[in-house]
Coordinates of N, CA and C in Angstrom, one line a residue:
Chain A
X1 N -15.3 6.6 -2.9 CA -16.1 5.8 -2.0 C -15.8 6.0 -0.5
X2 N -16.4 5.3 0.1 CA -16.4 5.7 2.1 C -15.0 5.0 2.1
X3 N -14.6 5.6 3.4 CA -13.4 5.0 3.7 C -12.9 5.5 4.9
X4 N -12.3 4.1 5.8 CA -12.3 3.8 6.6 C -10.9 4.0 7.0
X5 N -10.3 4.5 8.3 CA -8.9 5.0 8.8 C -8.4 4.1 9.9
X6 N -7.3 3.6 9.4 CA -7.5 2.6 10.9 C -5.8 2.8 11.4
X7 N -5.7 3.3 12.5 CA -4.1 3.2 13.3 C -3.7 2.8 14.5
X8 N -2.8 2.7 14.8 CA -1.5 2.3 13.7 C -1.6 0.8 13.1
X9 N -1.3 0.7 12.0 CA -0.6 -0.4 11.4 C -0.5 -1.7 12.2
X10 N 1.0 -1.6 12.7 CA 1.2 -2.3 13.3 C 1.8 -1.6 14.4
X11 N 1.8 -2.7 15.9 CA 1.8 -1.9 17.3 C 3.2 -3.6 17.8
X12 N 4.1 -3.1 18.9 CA 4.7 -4.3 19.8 C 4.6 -3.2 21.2
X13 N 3.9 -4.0 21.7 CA 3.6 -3.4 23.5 C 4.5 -4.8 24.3
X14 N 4.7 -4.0 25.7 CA 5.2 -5.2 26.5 C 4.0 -5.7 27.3
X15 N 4.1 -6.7 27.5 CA 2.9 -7.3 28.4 C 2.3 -6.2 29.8
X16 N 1.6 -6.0 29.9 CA 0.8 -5.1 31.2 C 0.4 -3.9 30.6
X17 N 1.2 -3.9 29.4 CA 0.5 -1.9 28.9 C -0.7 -2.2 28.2
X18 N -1.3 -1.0 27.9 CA -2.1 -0.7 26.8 C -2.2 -0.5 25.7
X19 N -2.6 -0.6 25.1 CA -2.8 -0.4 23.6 C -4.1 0.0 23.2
X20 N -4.0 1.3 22.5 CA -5.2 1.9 21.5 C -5.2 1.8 20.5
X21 N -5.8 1.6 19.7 CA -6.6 1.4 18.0 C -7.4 2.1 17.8
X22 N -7.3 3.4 16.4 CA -8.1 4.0 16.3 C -8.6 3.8 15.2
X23 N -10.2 4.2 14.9 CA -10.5 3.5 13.5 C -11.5 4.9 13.3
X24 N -11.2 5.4 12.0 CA -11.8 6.8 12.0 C -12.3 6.5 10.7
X25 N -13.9 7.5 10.1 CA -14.9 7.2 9.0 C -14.2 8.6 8.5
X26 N -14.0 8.6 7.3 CA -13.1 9.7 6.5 C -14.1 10.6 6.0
X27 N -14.8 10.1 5.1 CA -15.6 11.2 4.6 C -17.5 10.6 4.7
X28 N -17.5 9.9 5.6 CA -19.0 9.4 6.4 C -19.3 9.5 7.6
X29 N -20.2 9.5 7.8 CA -20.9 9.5 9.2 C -21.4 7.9 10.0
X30 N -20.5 6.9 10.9 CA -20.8 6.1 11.0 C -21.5 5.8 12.3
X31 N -22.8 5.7 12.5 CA -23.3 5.5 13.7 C -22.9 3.9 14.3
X32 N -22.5 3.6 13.3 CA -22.3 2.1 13.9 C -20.9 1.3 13.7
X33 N -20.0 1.0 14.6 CA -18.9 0.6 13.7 C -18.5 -0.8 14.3
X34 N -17.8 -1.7 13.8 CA -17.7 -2.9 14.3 C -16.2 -3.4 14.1
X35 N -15.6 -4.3 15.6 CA -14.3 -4.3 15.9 C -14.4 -6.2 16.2
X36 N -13.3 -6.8 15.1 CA -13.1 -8.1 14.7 C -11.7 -8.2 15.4
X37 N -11.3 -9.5 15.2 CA -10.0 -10.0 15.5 C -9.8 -11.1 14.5
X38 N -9.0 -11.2 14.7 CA -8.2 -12.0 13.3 C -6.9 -13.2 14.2
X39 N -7.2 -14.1 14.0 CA -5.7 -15.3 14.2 C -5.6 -15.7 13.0
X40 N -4.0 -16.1 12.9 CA -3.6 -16.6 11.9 C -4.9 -18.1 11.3
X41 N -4.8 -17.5 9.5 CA -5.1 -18.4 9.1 C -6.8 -19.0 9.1
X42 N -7.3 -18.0 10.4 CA -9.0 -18.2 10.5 C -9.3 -17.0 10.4
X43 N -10.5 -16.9 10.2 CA -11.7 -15.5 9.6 C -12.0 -14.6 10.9
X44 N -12.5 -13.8 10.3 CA -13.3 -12.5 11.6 C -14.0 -12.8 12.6
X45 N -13.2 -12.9 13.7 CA -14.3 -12.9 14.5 C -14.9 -11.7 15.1
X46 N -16.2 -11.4 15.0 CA -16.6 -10.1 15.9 C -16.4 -9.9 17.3
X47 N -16.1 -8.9 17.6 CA -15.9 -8.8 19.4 C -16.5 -7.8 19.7
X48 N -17.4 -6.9 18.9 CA -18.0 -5.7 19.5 C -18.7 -5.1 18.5
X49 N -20.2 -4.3 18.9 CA -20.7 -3.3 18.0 C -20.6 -2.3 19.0
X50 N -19.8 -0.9 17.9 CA -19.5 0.3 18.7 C -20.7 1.2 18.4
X51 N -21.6 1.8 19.2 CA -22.5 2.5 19.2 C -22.0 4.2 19.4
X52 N -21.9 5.4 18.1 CA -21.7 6.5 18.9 C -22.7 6.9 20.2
X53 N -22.4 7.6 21.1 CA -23.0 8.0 21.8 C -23.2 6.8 23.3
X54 N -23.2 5.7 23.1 CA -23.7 4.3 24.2 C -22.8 3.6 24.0
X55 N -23.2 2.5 25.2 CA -21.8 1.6 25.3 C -22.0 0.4 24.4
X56 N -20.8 -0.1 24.4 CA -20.5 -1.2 23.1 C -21.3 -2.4 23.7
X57 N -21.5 -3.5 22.5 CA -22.3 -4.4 23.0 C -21.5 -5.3 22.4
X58 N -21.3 -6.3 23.6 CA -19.8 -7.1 23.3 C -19.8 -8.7 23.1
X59 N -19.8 -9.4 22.0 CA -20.1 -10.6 21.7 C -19.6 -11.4 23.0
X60 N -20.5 -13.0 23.1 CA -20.1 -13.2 23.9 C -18.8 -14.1 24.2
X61 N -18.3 -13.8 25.6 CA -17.2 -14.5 25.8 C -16.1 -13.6 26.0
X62 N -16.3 -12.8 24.9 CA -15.5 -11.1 24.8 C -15.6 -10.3 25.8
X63 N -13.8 -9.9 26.4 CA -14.3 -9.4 28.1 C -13.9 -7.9 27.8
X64 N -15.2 -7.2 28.5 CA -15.2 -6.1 28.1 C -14.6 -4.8 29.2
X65 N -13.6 -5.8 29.8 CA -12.9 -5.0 31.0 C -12.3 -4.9 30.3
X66 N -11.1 -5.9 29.1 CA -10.6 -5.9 29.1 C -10.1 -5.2 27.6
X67 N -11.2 -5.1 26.7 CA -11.3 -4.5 25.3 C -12.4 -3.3 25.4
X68 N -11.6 -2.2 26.0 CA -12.5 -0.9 26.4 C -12.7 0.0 24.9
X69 N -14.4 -0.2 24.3 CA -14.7 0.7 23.0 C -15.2 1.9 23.6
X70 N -14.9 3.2 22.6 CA -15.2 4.3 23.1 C -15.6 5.0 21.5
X71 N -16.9 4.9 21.7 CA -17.4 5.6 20.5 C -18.0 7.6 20.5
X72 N -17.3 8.3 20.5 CA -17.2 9.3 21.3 C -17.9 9.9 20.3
X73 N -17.7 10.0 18.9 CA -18.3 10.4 17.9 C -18.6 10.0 16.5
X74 N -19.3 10.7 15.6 CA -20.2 9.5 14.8 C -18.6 9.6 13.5
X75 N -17.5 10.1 13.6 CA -16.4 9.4 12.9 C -15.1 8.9 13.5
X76 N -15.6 8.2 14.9 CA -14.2 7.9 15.4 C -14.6 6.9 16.6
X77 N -14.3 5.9 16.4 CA -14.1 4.7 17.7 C -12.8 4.0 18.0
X78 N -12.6 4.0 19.3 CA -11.2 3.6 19.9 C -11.9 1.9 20.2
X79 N -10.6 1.3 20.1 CA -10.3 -0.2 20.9 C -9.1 0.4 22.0
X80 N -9.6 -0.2 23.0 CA -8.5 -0.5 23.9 C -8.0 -1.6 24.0
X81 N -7.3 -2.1 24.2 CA -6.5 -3.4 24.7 C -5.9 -3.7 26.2
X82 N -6.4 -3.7 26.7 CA -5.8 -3.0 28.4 C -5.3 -4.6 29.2
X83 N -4.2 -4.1 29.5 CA -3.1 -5.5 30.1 C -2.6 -6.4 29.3
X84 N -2.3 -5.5 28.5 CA -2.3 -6.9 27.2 C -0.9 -7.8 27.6
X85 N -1.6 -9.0 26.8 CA -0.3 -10.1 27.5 C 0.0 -10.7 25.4
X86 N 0.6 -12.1 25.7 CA 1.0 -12.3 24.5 C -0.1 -13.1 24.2
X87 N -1.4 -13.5 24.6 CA -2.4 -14.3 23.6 C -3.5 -13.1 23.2
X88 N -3.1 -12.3 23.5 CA -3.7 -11.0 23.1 C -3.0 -10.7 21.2
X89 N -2.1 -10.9 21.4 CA -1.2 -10.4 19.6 C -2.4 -11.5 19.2
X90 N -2.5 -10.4 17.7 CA -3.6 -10.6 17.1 C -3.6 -9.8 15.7
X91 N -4.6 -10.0 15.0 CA -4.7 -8.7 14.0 C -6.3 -8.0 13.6
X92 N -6.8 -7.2 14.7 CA -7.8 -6.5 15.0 C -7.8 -5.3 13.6
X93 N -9.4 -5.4 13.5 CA -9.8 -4.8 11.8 C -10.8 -4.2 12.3
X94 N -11.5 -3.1 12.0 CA -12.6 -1.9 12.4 C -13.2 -2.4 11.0
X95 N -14.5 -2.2 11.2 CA -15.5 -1.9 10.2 C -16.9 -1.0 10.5
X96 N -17.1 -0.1 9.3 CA -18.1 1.0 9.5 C -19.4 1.1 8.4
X97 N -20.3 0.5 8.8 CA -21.8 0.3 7.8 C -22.8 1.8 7.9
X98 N -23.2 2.3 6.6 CA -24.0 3.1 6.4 C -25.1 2.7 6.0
X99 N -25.5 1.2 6.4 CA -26.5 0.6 6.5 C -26.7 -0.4 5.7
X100 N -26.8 -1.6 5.9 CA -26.7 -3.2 5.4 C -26.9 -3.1 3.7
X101 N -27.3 -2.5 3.3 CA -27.4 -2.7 1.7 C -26.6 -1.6 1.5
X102 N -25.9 -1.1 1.9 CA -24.7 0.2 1.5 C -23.5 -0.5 1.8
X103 N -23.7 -1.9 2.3 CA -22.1 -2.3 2.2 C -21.4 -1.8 3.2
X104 N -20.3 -2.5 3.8 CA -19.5 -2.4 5.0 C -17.7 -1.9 4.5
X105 N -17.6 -0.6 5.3 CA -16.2 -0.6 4.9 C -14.7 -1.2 6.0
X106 N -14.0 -1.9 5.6 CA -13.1 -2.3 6.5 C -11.8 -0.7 6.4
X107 N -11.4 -0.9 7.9 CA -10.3 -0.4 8.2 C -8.9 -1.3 7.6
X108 N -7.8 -1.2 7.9 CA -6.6 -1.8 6.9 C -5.9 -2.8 7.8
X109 N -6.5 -2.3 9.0 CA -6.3 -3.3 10.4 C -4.8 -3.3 11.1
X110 N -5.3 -4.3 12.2 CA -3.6 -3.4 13.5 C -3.3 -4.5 13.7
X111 N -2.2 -5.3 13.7 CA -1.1 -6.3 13.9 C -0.7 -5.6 15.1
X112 N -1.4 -6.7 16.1 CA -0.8 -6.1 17.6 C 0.1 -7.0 18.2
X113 N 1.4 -7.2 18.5 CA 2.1 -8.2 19.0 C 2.9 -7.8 20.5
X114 N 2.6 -8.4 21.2 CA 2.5 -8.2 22.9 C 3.8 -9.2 23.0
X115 N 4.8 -9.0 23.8 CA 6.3 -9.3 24.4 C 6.4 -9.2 25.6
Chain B
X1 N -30.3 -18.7 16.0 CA -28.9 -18.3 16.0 C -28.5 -17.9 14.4
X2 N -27.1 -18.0 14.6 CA -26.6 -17.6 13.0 C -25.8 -19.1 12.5
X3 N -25.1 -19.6 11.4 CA -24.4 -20.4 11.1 C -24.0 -20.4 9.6
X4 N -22.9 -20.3 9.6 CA -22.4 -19.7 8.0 C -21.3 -21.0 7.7
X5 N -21.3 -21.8 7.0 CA -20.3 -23.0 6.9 C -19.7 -22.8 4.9
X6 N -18.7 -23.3 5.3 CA -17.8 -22.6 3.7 C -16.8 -23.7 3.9
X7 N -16.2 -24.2 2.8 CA -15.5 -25.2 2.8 C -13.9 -24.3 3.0
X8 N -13.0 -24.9 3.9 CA -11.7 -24.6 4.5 C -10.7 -24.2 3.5
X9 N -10.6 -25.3 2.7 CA -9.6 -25.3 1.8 C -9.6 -25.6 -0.1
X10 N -9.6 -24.8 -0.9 CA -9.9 -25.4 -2.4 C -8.4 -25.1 -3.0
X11 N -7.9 -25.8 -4.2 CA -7.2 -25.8 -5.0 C -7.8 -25.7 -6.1
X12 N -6.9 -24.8 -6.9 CA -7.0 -25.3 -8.8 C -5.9 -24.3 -9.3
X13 N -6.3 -24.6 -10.4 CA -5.7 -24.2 -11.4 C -5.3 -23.4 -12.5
X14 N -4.3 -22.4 -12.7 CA -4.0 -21.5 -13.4 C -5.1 -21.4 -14.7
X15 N -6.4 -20.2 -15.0 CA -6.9 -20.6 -16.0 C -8.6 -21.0 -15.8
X16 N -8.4 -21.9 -15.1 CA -9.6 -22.7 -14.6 C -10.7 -21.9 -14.0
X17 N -12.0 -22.3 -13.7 CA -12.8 -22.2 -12.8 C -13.1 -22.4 -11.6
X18 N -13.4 -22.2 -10.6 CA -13.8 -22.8 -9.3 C -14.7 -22.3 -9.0
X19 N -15.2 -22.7 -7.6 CA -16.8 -22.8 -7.6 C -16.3 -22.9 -5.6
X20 N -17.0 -21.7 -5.5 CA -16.8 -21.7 -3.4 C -18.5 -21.5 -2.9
X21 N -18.5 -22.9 -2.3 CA -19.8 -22.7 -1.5 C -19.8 -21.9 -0.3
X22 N -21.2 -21.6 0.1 CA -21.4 -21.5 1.1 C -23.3 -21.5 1.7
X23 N -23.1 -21.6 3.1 CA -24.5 -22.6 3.0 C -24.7 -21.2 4.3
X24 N -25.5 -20.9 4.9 CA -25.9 -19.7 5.7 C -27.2 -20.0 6.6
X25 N -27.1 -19.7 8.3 CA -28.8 -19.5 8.7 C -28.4 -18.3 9.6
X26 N -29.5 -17.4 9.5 CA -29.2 -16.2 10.1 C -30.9 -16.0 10.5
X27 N -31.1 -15.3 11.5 CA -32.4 -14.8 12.3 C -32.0 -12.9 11.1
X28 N -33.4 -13.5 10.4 CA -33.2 -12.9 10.1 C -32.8 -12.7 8.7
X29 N -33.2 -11.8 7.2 CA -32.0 -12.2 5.9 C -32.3 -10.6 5.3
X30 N -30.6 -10.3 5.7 CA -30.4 -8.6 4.8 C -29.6 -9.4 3.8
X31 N -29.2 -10.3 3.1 CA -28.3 -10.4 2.1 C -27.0 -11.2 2.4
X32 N -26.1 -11.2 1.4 CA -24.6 -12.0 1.7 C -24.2 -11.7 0.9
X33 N -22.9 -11.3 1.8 CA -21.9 -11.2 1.0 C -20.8 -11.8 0.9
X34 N -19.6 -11.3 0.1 CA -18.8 -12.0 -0.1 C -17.6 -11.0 -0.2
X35 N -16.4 -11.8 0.2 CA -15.0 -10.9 0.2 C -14.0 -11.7 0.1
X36 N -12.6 -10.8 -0.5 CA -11.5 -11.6 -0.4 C -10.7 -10.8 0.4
X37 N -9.7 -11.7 1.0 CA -8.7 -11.6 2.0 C -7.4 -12.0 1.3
X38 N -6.6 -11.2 1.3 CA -4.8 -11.6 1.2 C -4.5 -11.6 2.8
X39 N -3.4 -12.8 2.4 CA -2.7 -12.6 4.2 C -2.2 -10.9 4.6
X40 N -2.9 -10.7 5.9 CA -2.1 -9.7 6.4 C -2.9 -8.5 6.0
X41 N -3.8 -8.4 5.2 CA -4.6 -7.3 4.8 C -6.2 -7.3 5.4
X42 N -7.0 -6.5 5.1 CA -8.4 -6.2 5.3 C -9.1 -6.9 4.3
X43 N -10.3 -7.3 4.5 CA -11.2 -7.9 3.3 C -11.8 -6.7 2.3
X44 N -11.9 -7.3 1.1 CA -12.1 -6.0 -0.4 C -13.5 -7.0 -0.7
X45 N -14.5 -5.8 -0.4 CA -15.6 -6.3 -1.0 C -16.1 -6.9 -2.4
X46 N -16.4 -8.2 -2.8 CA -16.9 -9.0 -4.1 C -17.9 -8.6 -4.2
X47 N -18.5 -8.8 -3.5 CA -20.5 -8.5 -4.4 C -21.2 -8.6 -3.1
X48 N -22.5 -8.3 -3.3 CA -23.9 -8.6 -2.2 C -24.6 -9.2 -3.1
X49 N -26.0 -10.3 -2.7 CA -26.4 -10.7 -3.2 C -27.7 -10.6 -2.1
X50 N -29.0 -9.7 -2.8 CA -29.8 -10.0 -2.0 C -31.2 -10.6 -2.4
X51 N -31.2 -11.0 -3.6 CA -32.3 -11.3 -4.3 C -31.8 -12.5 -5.0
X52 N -32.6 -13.8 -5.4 CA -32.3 -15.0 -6.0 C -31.7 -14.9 -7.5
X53 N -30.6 -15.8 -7.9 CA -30.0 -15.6 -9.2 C -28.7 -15.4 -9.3
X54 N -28.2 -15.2 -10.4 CA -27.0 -14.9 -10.3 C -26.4 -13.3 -10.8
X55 N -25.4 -13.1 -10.1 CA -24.7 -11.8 -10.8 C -23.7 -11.8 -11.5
X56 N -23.6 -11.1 -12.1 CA -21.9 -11.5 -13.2 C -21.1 -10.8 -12.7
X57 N -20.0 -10.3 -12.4 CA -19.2 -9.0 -12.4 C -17.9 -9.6 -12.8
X58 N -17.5 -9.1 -14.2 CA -16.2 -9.6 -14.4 C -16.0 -11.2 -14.3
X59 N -14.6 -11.3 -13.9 CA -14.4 -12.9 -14.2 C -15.2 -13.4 -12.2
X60 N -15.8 -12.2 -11.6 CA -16.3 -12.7 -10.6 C -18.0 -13.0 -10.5
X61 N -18.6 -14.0 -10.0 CA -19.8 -14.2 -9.7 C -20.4 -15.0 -9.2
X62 N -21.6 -14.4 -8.8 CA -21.8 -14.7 -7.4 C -23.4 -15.0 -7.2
X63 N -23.6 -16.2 -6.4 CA -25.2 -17.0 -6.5 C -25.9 -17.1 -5.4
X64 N -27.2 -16.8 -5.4 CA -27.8 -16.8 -4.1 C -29.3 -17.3 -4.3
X65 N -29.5 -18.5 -3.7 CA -30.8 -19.1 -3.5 C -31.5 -18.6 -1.9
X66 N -32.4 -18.1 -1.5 CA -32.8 -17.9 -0.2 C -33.5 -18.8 0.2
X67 N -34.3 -19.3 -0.8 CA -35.2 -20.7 0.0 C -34.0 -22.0 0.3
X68 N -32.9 -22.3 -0.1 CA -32.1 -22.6 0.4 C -30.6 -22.7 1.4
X69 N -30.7 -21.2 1.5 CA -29.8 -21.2 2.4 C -28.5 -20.9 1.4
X70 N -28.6 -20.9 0.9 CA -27.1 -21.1 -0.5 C -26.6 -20.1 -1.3
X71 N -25.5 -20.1 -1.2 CA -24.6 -19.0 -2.4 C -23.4 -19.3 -2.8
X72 N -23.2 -19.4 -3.6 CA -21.7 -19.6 -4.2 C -20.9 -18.1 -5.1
X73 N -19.8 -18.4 -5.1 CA -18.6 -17.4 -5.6 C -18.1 -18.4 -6.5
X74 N -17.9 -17.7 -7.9 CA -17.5 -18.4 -8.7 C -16.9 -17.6 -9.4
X75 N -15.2 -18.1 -9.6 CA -14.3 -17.3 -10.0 C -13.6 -18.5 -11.5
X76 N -14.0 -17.5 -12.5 CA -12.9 -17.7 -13.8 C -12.1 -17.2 -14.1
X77 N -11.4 -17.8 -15.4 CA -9.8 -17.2 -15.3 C -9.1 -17.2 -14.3
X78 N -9.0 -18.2 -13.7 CA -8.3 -17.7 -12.7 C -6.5 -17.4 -12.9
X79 N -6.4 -16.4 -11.8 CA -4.9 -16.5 -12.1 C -4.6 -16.4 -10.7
X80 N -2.9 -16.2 -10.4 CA -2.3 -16.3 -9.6 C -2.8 -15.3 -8.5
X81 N -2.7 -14.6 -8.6 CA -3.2 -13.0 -7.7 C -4.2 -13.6 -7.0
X82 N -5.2 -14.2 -7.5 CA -6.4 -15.0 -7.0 C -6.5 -15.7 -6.1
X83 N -4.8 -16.0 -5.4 CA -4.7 -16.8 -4.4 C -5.1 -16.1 -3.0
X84 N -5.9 -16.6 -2.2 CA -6.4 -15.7 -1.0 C -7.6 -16.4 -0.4
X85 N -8.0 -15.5 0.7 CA -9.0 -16.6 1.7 C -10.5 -15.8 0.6
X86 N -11.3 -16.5 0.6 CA -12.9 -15.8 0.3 C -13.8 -16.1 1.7
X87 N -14.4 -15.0 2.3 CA -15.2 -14.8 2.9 C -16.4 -14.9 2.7
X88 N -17.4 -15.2 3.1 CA -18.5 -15.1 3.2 C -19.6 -14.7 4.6
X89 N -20.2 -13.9 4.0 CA -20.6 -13.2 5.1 C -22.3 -12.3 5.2
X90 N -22.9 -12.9 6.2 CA -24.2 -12.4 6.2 C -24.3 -11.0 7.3
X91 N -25.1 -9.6 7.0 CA -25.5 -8.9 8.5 C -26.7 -10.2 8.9
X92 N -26.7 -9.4 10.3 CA -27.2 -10.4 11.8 C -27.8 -9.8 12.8
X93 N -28.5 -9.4 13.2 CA -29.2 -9.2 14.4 C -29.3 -7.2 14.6
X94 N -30.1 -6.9 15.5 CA -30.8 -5.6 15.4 C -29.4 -4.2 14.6
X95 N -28.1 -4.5 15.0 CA -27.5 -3.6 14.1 C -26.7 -4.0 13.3
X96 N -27.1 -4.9 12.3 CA -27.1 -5.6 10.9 C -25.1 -6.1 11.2
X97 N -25.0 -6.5 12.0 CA -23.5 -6.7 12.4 C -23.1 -8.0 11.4
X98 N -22.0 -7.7 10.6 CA -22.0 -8.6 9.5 C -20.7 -10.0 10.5
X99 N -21.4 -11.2 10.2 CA -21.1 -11.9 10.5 C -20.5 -12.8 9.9
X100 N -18.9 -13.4 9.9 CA -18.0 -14.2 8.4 C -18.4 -15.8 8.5
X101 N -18.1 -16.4 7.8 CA -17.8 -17.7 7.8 C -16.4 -17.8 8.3
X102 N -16.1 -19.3 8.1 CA -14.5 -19.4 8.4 C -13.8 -18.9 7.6
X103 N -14.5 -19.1 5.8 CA -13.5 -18.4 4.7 C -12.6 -19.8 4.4
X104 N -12.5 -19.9 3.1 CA -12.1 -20.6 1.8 C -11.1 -20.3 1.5
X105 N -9.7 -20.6 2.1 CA -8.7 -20.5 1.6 C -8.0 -21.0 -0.2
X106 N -7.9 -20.4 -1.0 CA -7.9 -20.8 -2.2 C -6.4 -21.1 -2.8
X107 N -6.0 -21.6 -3.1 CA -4.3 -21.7 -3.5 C -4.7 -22.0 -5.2
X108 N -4.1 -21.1 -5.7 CA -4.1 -20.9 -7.6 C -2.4 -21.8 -8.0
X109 N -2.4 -22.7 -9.0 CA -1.3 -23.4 -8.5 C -1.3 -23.7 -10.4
X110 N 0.3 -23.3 -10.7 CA 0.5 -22.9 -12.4 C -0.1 -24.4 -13.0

C-alpha cells in the first residue's frame, strides 16, 4: 500500500533556530499533501494544504511566515519551523491523498521540542 | 462551514461493546472516516463510509446515515490494545483536506 516517509522522528532545537520536517510519498505520486499539529491529548489540527508546484494554503490563524511549506515535487514537501520557541514543541504529522475515496496516508510524525 | 463533534471521553470494558458517535456538517460530503490513534503515533485508518448503512470489518464497524449527519464506530471484543483516541473525520473543501474531530479517547479497563 502507499506510504508515506516522514523525518526525523523526533527533533530538540534551541529557541531561534529552525527546524525542517520532511514528509516524502514512497511509492506514489502526491499532488496534494497536508501538514497537522498535534498537542497533547487533542486531535489534528490542520495548518496547511501543500500544493506541488504553488504555494501552500494555510488555515486560518496559521502564520505562514512562520511555518514555511515547500512543495517542490509531486513526492516531497518540507515544513519549516522558523524561530521556533517553546509553544512551538509539538507533534506535527504529514498526510498524502490520491484522492478522497483512495484514502489518506499519514506520515509517522515529528515530536518537535524547542529549549 | 465544517463541524465534526464526538464525545471526549468513553470507558468500558474488557470483552464488551462500545458504541462512538459522531455527528458531522461539512460544505460539501466525500464520505467519513474514521481512525485510531495510540499516544505518540500517527492515525491507522478504520474504514470510510460513503454511502448509508453499515459495514462490518472484523470486530470493527462502522455507520453512516447522510440525511442525518451521523456515524458511529462500533467496536466488539474489546480488548486491551483497544485502548486509544478514535478519530473521526470528514474531507472538506476544494482539495478534499480531511478534517478530524476532537477524537474519543477510549480507556479498555479489565
Amino acid at each position: 500500500g502507499a506510504v508515506v516517509s516522514q523525518h526525523p522522528s523526533r527533533v530538540i532545537c534551541k529557541s531561534g533556530t529552525s527546524v525542517k520536517i520532511e514528509c516524502r510519498s514512497l511509492d506514489f505520486q502526491a499532488t496534494t499533501m497536508f501538514w497537522y499539529r498535534q498537542f497533547p491529548k487533542k486531535s489534528l489540527m490542520l495548518m496547511a494544504t501543500s500544493n506541488e508546484g504553488s504555494k501552500a494554503t494555510y488555515e486560518q490563524g496559521v502564520e505562514k511566515d512562520k511555518f514555511l511549506i515547500n512543495h517542490a515535487s509531486l513526492t516531497l514537501s518540507t515544513l519549516t519551523v522558523t524561530s521556533a520557541h517553546p509553544e512551538d514543541s509539538s507533534f506535527y504529522i504529514c498526510s498524502a491523498s490520491q484522492g478522497s475515496r483512495s484514502g489518506y496516508t499519514f506520515g509517522s510524525g515529528t515530536r518537535l521540542t524547542v529549549v | 462551514g465544517q463541524n465534526i463533534d464526538q464525545p471526549t471521553e468513553m470507558t468500558a470494558t474488557e470483552g464488551a461493546i462500545v458504541q462512538i458517535n459522531c455527528t458531522y456538517q461539512t460544505s460539501g460530503f466525500n464520505g467519513l472516516f474514521w481512525y485510531q490513534q495510540h499516544a505518540g503515533e500517527a492515525p491507522t485508518f478504520l474504514s470510510y463510509n460513503v454511502l448509508d448503512g453499515l459495514e462490518e470489518k472484523g470486530r470493527f464497524s462502522s455507520f453512516l446515515s447522510r440525511s442525518k449527519g451521523y456515524s458511529y464506530l462500533l467496536l466488539k471484543e474489546l480488548q486491551m490494545k483497544d485502548s486509544a483516541s478514535y478519530l473521526c473525520a470528514a474531507p472538506s473543501g476544494g482539495y478534499n483536506k480531511l478534517i478530524f474531530g476532537a477524537g474519543t479517547r477510549l480507556a479498555v479497563h479489565p
